[in-house]
Short mmCIF file of C-alpha atoms and ligand atoms in Angstrom, two decimals:
data_model
loop_
_atom_site.label_atom_id
_atom_site.label_comp_id
_atom_site.label_asym_id
_atom_site.label_seq_id
_atom_site.Cartn_x
_atom_site.Cartn_y
_atom_site.Cartn_z
CA MET U 1238 -10.34 16.80 22.72
CA ALA U 1239 -12.80 14.63 20.93
CA VAL U 1240 -13.43 11.51 18.91
CA LEU U 1241 -14.08 12.13 15.23
CA ALA U 1242 -16.39 9.56 13.60
CA VAL U 1243 -16.37 9.67 9.81
CA ALA U 1244 -19.87 8.91 8.52
CA GLU U 1245 -20.41 7.01 5.29
CA LEU U 1246 -23.32 7.27 2.86
CA LYS U 1247 -24.64 4.86 0.29
CA GLY U 1248 -26.73 6.71 -2.26
CA ASP U 1249 -29.17 8.79 -0.24
CA SER U 1250 -28.89 6.71 2.93
CA LEU U 1251 -26.60 6.87 5.91
CA LYS U 1252 -24.86 3.52 6.28
CA LYS U 1253 -25.53 1.79 9.60
CA ILE U 1254 -21.79 1.66 10.37
CA SER U 1255 -21.87 5.48 10.68
CA ARG U 1256 -24.19 5.22 13.68
CA GLU U 1257 -22.09 2.33 15.04
CA LEU U 1258 -18.97 4.52 14.91
CA VAL U 1259 -20.67 7.33 16.81
CA SER U 1260 -21.95 4.98 19.53
CA ALA U 1261 -18.53 3.30 19.76
CA GLY U 1262 -16.87 6.72 20.08
CA ARG U 1263 -18.95 7.50 23.18
CA THR U 1264 -17.38 4.56 25.03
CA LEU U 1265 -14.11 6.54 25.17
CA GLY U 1266 -15.76 9.12 27.41
CA THR U 1267 -15.31 12.30 25.37
CA PRO U 1268 -17.54 14.34 23.05
CA VAL U 1269 -18.12 12.76 19.68
CA VAL U 1270 -17.92 14.84 16.52
CA ALA U 1271 -19.32 13.20 13.39
CA LEU U 1272 -17.97 14.24 10.01
CA LEU U 1273 -20.64 14.11 7.33
CA VAL U 1274 -19.33 14.54 3.79
CA ASN U 1275 -22.03 15.41 1.23
CA GLY U 1276 -24.77 14.58 3.76
CA THR U 1277 -28.00 16.29 4.77
CA ASP U 1278 -29.56 17.51 8.02
CA ALA U 1279 -31.68 14.34 8.04
CA HIS U 1280 -28.48 12.26 8.10
CA ALA U 1281 -27.17 14.51 10.88
CA LYS U 1282 -30.32 13.75 12.94
CA GLU U 1283 -29.56 10.02 12.68
CA LEU U 1284 -26.02 10.66 13.90
CA PHE U 1285 -27.27 12.70 16.88
CA ALA U 1286 -29.67 9.89 17.81
CA ALA U 1287 -26.72 7.48 17.95
CA GLY U 1288 -24.52 9.70 20.11
CA ALA U 1289 -22.96 12.57 18.16
CA ASP U 1290 -22.66 15.90 20.03
CA THR U 1291 -21.66 17.82 16.92
CA VAL U 1292 -22.04 17.06 13.24
CA VAL U 1293 -19.59 18.79 10.92
CA LYS U 1294 -20.79 18.96 7.34
CA ALA U 1295 -18.27 19.20 4.49
CA ASN U 1296 -18.42 18.90 0.73
CA LEU U 1297 -16.41 16.84 -1.72
CA ALA U 1298 -17.55 17.17 -5.34
CA THR U 1299 -15.68 14.14 -6.72
CA TYR U 1300 -14.41 11.39 -4.44
CA SER U 1301 -10.71 10.65 -4.29
CA PRO U 1302 -8.87 9.05 -1.37
CA GLU U 1303 -6.52 12.03 -1.18
CA GLY U 1304 -9.34 14.60 -1.23
CA MET U 1305 -11.28 12.69 1.42
CA ALA U 1306 -8.16 12.27 3.59
CA ASN U 1307 -7.39 15.99 3.32
CA ILE U 1308 -10.89 16.87 4.55
CA VAL U 1309 -10.87 14.31 7.38
CA SER U 1310 -7.40 15.45 8.54
CA ALA U 1311 -8.36 19.14 8.43
CA VAL U 1312 -11.53 18.56 10.49
CA ALA U 1313 -9.65 16.28 12.92
CA LYS U 1314 -7.13 19.08 13.52
CA GLU U 1315 -9.83 21.78 13.77
CA LYS U 1316 -11.72 19.75 16.37
CA GLY U 1317 -8.67 18.55 18.29
CA ALA U 1318 -9.67 14.93 17.66
CA LYS U 1319 -7.32 12.45 19.32
CA VAL U 1320 -9.11 9.47 17.80
CA VAL U 1321 -10.55 9.14 14.29
CA LEU U 1322 -13.00 6.29 13.68
CA ALA U 1323 -13.82 5.15 10.15
CA ALA U 1324 -15.60 2.13 8.69
CA HIS U 1325 -13.46 -0.84 7.71
CA SER U 1326 -15.14 -0.62 4.31
CA VAL U 1327 -13.73 -0.16 0.84
CA LEU U 1328 -14.05 3.59 1.39
CA GLY U 1329 -12.66 3.68 4.92
CA ARG U 1330 -9.67 1.54 3.97
CA ASP U 1331 -9.05 3.88 1.04
CA PHE U 1332 -8.47 7.02 3.10
CA ALA U 1333 -7.76 5.98 6.72
CA GLY U 1334 -4.03 5.28 6.23
CA ARG U 1335 -3.53 8.65 4.57
CA VAL U 1336 -5.27 10.41 7.47
CA ALA U 1337 -3.00 8.61 9.95
CA VAL U 1338 0.09 9.84 8.09
CA GLN U 1339 -1.23 13.40 7.87
CA ILE U 1340 -2.10 13.73 11.55
CA GLY U 1341 0.80 11.58 12.82
CA ALA U 1342 -1.43 8.92 14.36
CA ASN U 1343 -1.19 5.22 15.21
CA VAL U 1344 -3.39 2.93 13.13
CA ALA U 1345 -5.49 -0.11 13.96
CA ALA U 1346 -7.61 -1.78 11.29
CA ASP U 1347 -10.66 -4.08 11.25
CA VAL U 1348 -11.44 -3.67 14.92
CA VAL U 1349 -14.51 -5.32 16.50
CA SER U 1350 -14.32 -3.93 20.05
CA ILE U 1351 -13.29 -0.54 21.47
CA THR U 1352 -12.97 0.20 25.18
CA GLY U 1353 -10.63 2.13 27.48
CA SER U 1354 -9.96 5.83 27.46
CA LEU U 1355 -8.98 8.47 24.95
CA ASP U 1356 -5.30 8.10 25.88
CA ASN U 1357 -5.11 4.30 26.16
CA ILE U 1358 -7.48 2.62 23.76
CA ASP U 1359 -8.16 -1.11 24.17
CA LEU U 1360 -9.05 -2.83 20.92
CA LYS U 1361 -9.89 -6.32 19.79
CA LYS U 1362 -9.41 -7.50 16.22
CA PRO U 1363 -9.63 -10.87 14.48
CA ILE U 1364 -6.28 -12.27 13.29
CA TYR U 1365 -5.06 -15.38 11.44
CA SER U 1366 -8.18 -15.43 9.26
CA GLY U 1367 -10.46 -15.22 12.28
CA LYS U 1368 -8.86 -18.14 14.16
CA ALA U 1369 -7.87 -15.86 17.04
CA TYR U 1370 -8.39 -12.37 18.38
CA ALA U 1371 -5.61 -9.91 19.19
CA ASN U 1372 -6.16 -7.64 22.17
CA ILE U 1373 -4.29 -4.44 21.45
CA ARG U 1374 -3.70 -1.28 23.49
CA ILE U 1375 -2.72 1.77 21.48
CA LYS U 1376 -2.09 5.35 22.44
CA SER U 1377 -3.75 8.32 20.84
CA PRO U 1378 -3.61 10.00 18.42
CA ALA U 1379 -5.07 7.04 16.60
CA VAL U 1380 -6.97 6.23 13.44
CA ILE U 1381 -9.11 3.12 13.83
CA THR U 1382 -11.18 1.31 11.20
CA VAL U 1383 -14.14 -0.62 12.59
CA ARG U 1384 -15.74 -3.74 11.08
CA PRO U 1385 -19.34 -3.02 10.00
CA ASN U 1386 -22.04 -4.61 12.18
CA SER U 1387 -19.60 -5.20 15.06
CA GLN U 1388 -20.86 -2.33 17.28
CA GLU U 1389 -24.12 -1.81 19.09
CA VAL U 1390 -25.96 1.40 18.19
CA LYS U 1391 -27.10 2.99 21.45
CA ALA U 1392 -29.94 5.51 21.54
CA HIS U 1393 -28.79 8.92 22.76
CA SER U 1394 -30.31 12.33 23.31
CA GLY U 1395 -28.38 15.50 24.05
CA ALA U 1396 -27.10 18.69 22.50
CA GLU U 1397 -27.28 18.81 18.71
CA ALA U 1398 -24.94 21.23 16.94
CA ILE U 1399 -24.49 21.26 13.19
CA GLU U 1400 -21.46 23.10 11.80
CA ASN U 1401 -20.41 23.69 8.22
CA SER U 1402 -16.73 23.18 7.54
CA SER U 1403 -14.79 24.88 4.79
CA ALA U 1404 -12.27 22.02 4.74
CA ALA U 1405 -11.47 21.39 1.09
CA GLU U 1406 -10.10 18.48 -0.91
CA GLY U 1407 -6.84 20.40 -1.47
CA SER U 1408 -4.17 19.09 -3.80
CA VAL U 1409 -5.13 15.78 -5.39
CA ASN U 1410 -3.09 13.69 -7.87
CA GLY U 1411 -5.74 11.21 -8.98
CA LYS U 1412 -9.52 11.21 -9.23
CA ILE U 1413 -12.09 8.56 -10.11
CA VAL U 1414 -13.36 9.59 -13.54
CA SER U 1415 -16.04 6.95 -13.97
CA THR U 1416 -17.44 3.90 -12.22
CA ASP U 1417 -18.85 0.72 -13.79
CA LEU U 1418 -21.29 -0.98 -11.46
CA SER U 1419 -21.79 -4.70 -11.97
CA GLY U 1420 -25.23 -6.10 -11.08
CA GLY U 1421 -24.27 -7.36 -7.62
CA SER U 1422 -26.77 -8.54 -5.05
CA LYS U 1423 -29.92 -6.56 -4.27
CA VAL U 1424 -28.74 -6.06 -0.69
CA GLN U 1425 -25.05 -5.21 -0.21
CA LEU U 1426 -23.23 -8.13 1.40
CA THR U 1427 -21.03 -6.12 3.72
CA ASP U 1428 -23.92 -4.03 5.08
CA ALA U 1429 -26.48 -6.82 5.33
CA SER U 1430 -27.81 -7.81 8.72
CA VAL U 1431 -28.86 -11.21 7.33
CA ILE U 1432 -26.98 -13.22 4.71
CA VAL U 1433 -28.02 -16.48 3.03
CA SER U 1434 -25.01 -18.16 1.42
CA GLY U 1435 -24.77 -21.15 -0.86
CA GLY U 1436 -21.88 -23.52 -1.47
CA ARG U 1437 -21.08 -26.51 -3.63
CA GLY U 1438 -24.01 -28.27 -1.97
CA ILE U 1439 -26.47 -26.27 -4.06
CA LYS U 1440 -25.30 -28.41 -7.02
CA GLY U 1441 -25.54 -25.79 -9.78
CA PRO U 1442 -26.42 -22.21 -10.74
CA GLU U 1443 -29.98 -23.21 -11.64
CA ASN U 1444 -30.65 -23.55 -7.90
CA TRP U 1445 -29.82 -19.98 -6.82
CA PRO U 1446 -33.52 -18.96 -7.12
CA LEU U 1447 -34.18 -21.29 -4.17
CA LEU U 1448 -31.82 -19.24 -2.00
CA GLN U 1449 -32.80 -15.92 -3.59
CA SER U 1450 -36.42 -16.59 -2.68
CA LEU U 1451 -35.38 -17.01 0.98
CA CYS U 1452 -33.30 -13.80 0.68
CA ASP U 1453 -36.24 -11.85 -0.74
CA THR U 1454 -38.57 -13.12 1.98
CA ILE U 1455 -36.35 -12.06 4.87
CA GLY U 1456 -34.48 -9.12 3.27
CA ALA U 1457 -31.15 -10.93 3.18
CA ALA U 1458 -28.16 -10.59 0.86
CA LEU U 1459 -26.97 -13.55 -1.20
CA GLY U 1460 -23.49 -14.87 -0.48
CA ALA U 1461 -21.48 -17.80 -1.79
CA SER U 1462 -18.50 -19.98 -1.01
CA ARG U 1463 -15.45 -19.94 -3.22
CA ALA U 1464 -16.31 -23.40 -4.55
CA ALA U 1465 -19.54 -21.98 -5.97
CA VAL U 1466 -17.71 -18.95 -7.39
CA ASP U 1467 -14.86 -20.99 -8.87
CA ALA U 1468 -17.40 -23.27 -10.54
CA GLY U 1469 -18.68 -20.17 -12.36
CA TRP U 1470 -22.11 -20.40 -10.70
CA ILE U 1471 -22.07 -16.82 -9.38
CA ALA U 1472 -19.91 -13.66 -9.57
CA HIS U 1473 -16.95 -13.16 -7.25
CA SER U 1474 -18.66 -10.11 -5.73
CA HIS U 1475 -20.80 -12.62 -3.76
CA GLN U 1476 -17.87 -14.59 -2.37
CA VAL U 1477 -17.47 -14.65 1.40
CA GLY U 1478 -14.13 -15.61 2.92
CA GLN U 1479 -10.43 -15.03 3.01
CA THR U 1480 -10.24 -14.16 -0.67
CA GLY U 1481 -13.74 -12.70 -0.80
CA LYS U 1482 -15.69 -10.36 1.45
CA THR U 1483 -15.52 -10.19 5.22
CA VAL U 1484 -19.00 -9.96 6.67
CA SER U 1485 -20.35 -9.68 10.18
CA PRO U 1486 -24.16 -9.91 9.96
CA ASN U 1487 -26.57 -10.59 12.80
CA CYS U 1488 -27.45 -13.86 11.12
CA TYR U 1489 -25.55 -15.93 8.54
CA ILE U 1490 -27.38 -18.88 7.00
CA ALA U 1491 -24.91 -21.28 5.33
CA CYS U 1492 -26.54 -23.71 2.89
CA GLY U 1493 -24.47 -26.61 1.59
CA ILE U 1494 -21.20 -25.05 2.79
CA SER U 1495 -18.70 -27.32 4.55
CA GLY U 1496 -17.10 -24.58 6.67
CA ALA U 1497 -13.50 -24.55 5.45
CA ILE U 1498 -11.23 -22.26 7.47
CA GLN U 1499 -10.96 -19.85 4.53
CA HIS U 1500 -14.74 -19.48 4.45
CA LEU U 1501 -14.96 -19.06 8.24
CA ALA U 1502 -12.36 -16.28 7.95
CA GLY U 1503 -14.97 -14.16 6.21
CA MET U 1504 -18.05 -14.87 8.34
CA GLY U 1505 -16.85 -16.25 11.68
CA SER U 1506 -17.71 -13.04 13.55
CA SER U 1507 -21.42 -13.26 12.57
CA LYS U 1508 -23.64 -13.04 15.65
CA TYR U 1509 -25.77 -16.10 14.82
CA ILE U 1510 -24.72 -18.78 12.37
CA VAL U 1511 -27.27 -21.22 11.00
CA ALA U 1512 -25.87 -24.19 9.08
CA ILE U 1513 -27.88 -26.42 6.78
CA ASN U 1514 -25.79 -29.39 5.71
CA LYS U 1515 -26.57 -33.05 5.19
CA ASP U 1516 -23.22 -34.15 6.64
CA LYS U 1517 -23.43 -34.08 10.44
CA ASP U 1518 -19.61 -33.99 10.65
CA ALA U 1519 -19.21 -30.89 8.46
CA PRO U 1520 -16.88 -28.38 10.21
CA ILE U 1521 -19.47 -25.60 9.82
CA PHE U 1522 -21.39 -27.18 12.72
CA LYS U 1523 -18.46 -26.38 15.06
CA VAL U 1524 -19.18 -22.66 14.69
CA ALA U 1525 -22.95 -22.86 14.11
CA THR U 1526 -25.39 -21.46 16.68
CA TYR U 1527 -28.13 -23.60 15.12
CA GLY U 1528 -27.57 -26.57 12.84
CA VAL U 1529 -29.92 -28.49 10.59
CA VAL U 1530 -28.56 -31.85 9.42
CA ASP U 1531 -30.67 -32.42 6.32
CA ASP U 1532 -30.99 -31.87 2.60
CA LEU U 1533 -31.01 -28.14 1.82
CA PHE U 1534 -33.42 -28.75 -1.06
CA LYS U 1535 -35.99 -29.79 1.56
CA VAL U 1536 -35.06 -27.37 4.33
CA VAL U 1537 -34.67 -24.08 2.41
CA PRO U 1538 -38.14 -24.10 0.76
CA ALA U 1539 -39.74 -25.14 4.07
CA LEU U 1540 -37.92 -22.31 5.85
CA THR U 1541 -38.98 -19.80 3.17
CA ASP U 1542 -42.64 -20.90 3.44
CA GLU U 1543 -42.54 -20.64 7.22
CA PHE U 1544 -41.00 -17.13 7.08
CA LYS U 1545 -43.65 -16.08 4.55
CA LYS U 1546 -46.38 -17.20 6.96
CA VAL U 1547 -44.80 -15.47 9.96
CA LEU U 1548 -43.84 -12.26 8.14
CA GLY U 1549 -47.05 -12.11 6.14
C1 LIG V 423 -5.77 -19.56 -0.37
C2 LIG V 423 -7.21 -20.01 -0.32
C3 LIG V 423 -8.18 -19.05 -0.21
C4 LIG V 423 -9.54 -19.43 -0.14
N1 LIG V 423 -10.50 -18.48 0.01
C5 LIG V 423 -11.78 -18.86 0.15
C6 LIG V 423 -12.82 -17.91 0.37
O1 LIG V 423 -12.60 -16.68 0.37
N2 LIG V 423 -14.08 -18.36 0.55
C7 LIG V 423 -14.40 -19.69 0.53
O2 LIG V 423 -15.59 -20.03 0.70
N3 LIG V 423 -13.44 -20.61 0.32
C8 LIG V 423 -12.16 -20.23 0.11
N4 LIG V 423 -11.22 -21.17 -0.15
C9 LIG V 423 -11.66 -22.55 -0.46
C10 LIG V 423 -11.98 -23.39 0.76
O3 LIG V 423 -10.81 -24.03 1.20
C11 LIG V 423 -13.03 -24.46 0.42
O4 LIG V 423 -12.56 -25.22 -0.65
C12 LIG V 423 -14.39 -23.89 0.04
O5 LIG V 423 -14.82 -22.97 1.02
C13 LIG V 423 -15.39 -25.05 -0.05
O6 LIG V 423 -16.62 -24.55 -0.48
P1 LIG V 423 -17.96 -25.32 -0.11
O7 LIG V 423 -18.09 -25.41 1.38
O8 LIG V 423 -19.05 -24.70 -0.86
O9 LIG V 423 -17.71 -26.75 -0.78
P2 LIG V 423 -17.45 -28.22 -0.10
O10 LIG V 423 -16.30 -28.10 0.83
O11 LIG V 423 -17.38 -29.13 -1.24
O12 LIG V 423 -18.75 -28.41 0.77
C14 LIG V 423 -20.01 -28.65 0.24
C15 LIG V 423 -20.92 -29.02 1.40
O13 LIG V 423 -22.23 -29.16 0.94
C16 LIG V 423 -22.85 -30.21 1.65
N5 LIG V 423 -23.97 -30.68 0.84
C17 LIG V 423 -23.93 -31.31 -0.36
N6 LIG V 423 -25.19 -31.53 -0.81
C18 LIG V 423 -26.04 -31.03 0.12
C19 LIG V 423 -27.44 -30.98 0.23
N7 LIG V 423 -28.24 -31.44 -0.73
N8 LIG V 423 -27.98 -30.42 1.33
C20 LIG V 423 -27.19 -29.94 2.35
N9 LIG V 423 -25.84 -29.97 2.29
C21 LIG V 423 -25.27 -30.52 1.18
C22 LIG V 423 -21.75 -31.23 1.83
O14 LIG V 423 -22.02 -32.09 2.92
C23 LIG V 423 -20.54 -30.35 2.06
O15 LIG V 423 -20.31 -30.15 3.44
C24 LIG V 423 -9.87 -20.80 -0.22
C25 LIG V 423 -8.86 -21.76 -0.33
C26 LIG V 423 -7.55 -21.37 -0.39
C27 LIG V 423 -6.48 -22.42 -0.50
#
């Protein structure tokens, strides 16, 4: 019996959510097996440091949701995994449902807290666009997708076993034949630990460099409200909210964003929220950890200068 945590890579790097999944798996009190598809021993080391007892390496030449699900299901069966944890990412959402069908498991998606035991798993997930949380108890076997940045990565040292699996992609009906990447932000929104977002209050696309300069200084990703996207000031890939991306960074800095419920739906679970808005009654201040009631065109450059001094 074990928890199987499915690691995710981005380019040559292990995504942070992979280590979060492994640490979260340990809370259920059983050995944690991490599945590493197309990864290296260096990635395996990172997974051990976050709590994996065993890392199973497998290969998938060309990604397809079916091929990935076939490998995950085969390894889950081989290892007797009662719980499979995957990221609530584009990738995780692509294959998790298929795995649940193949191994006959219950499913819970977009979870932010995991406690309990391997048999009775207690989960918390945002519902109604983040206005409330549902506390759910499900029985294993279970496939659970976990919101990135919602779990603490806990340092761990113990046995380290790497195994190579022969699990194969099996029969697959459709494959991705090519991918067109649009520019996108320098730092991926959904992985970012800090996000600086702009709304209608930035007045026009000519003012993004103001926010981008703050992003570059502190290593943040650039986000936007739907009003800014609908105005054609920035691509939809930057939009945060109900009809954009759901993010959960350590720090979310909202500049000239009123805090409509549809925007909060996408960023309300951020650990710290900083709001810069000249209207003291803007709803964003109801969820903000820190609020600055002032003109963003004064505050953002001052903040950037101050960070530059502090960070050298
Ligand atoms: C079905 C549906 C789905 C939606 N999905 C999304 C979504 O995914 N994401 C999303 O963001 N919205 C979404 N919306 C839209 C949402 O309701 C709001 O209209 C939108 O979030 C408002 O964007 P905003 O805060 O940038 O603009 P506004 O609400 O116009 O707010 C602008 C803010 O900027 C402040 N401001 C102006 N000038 C300055 C200045 N110089 N300095 C400081 N502050 C200043 C103002 O005080 C104001 O609070 C959705 C709506 C619907 C109906």
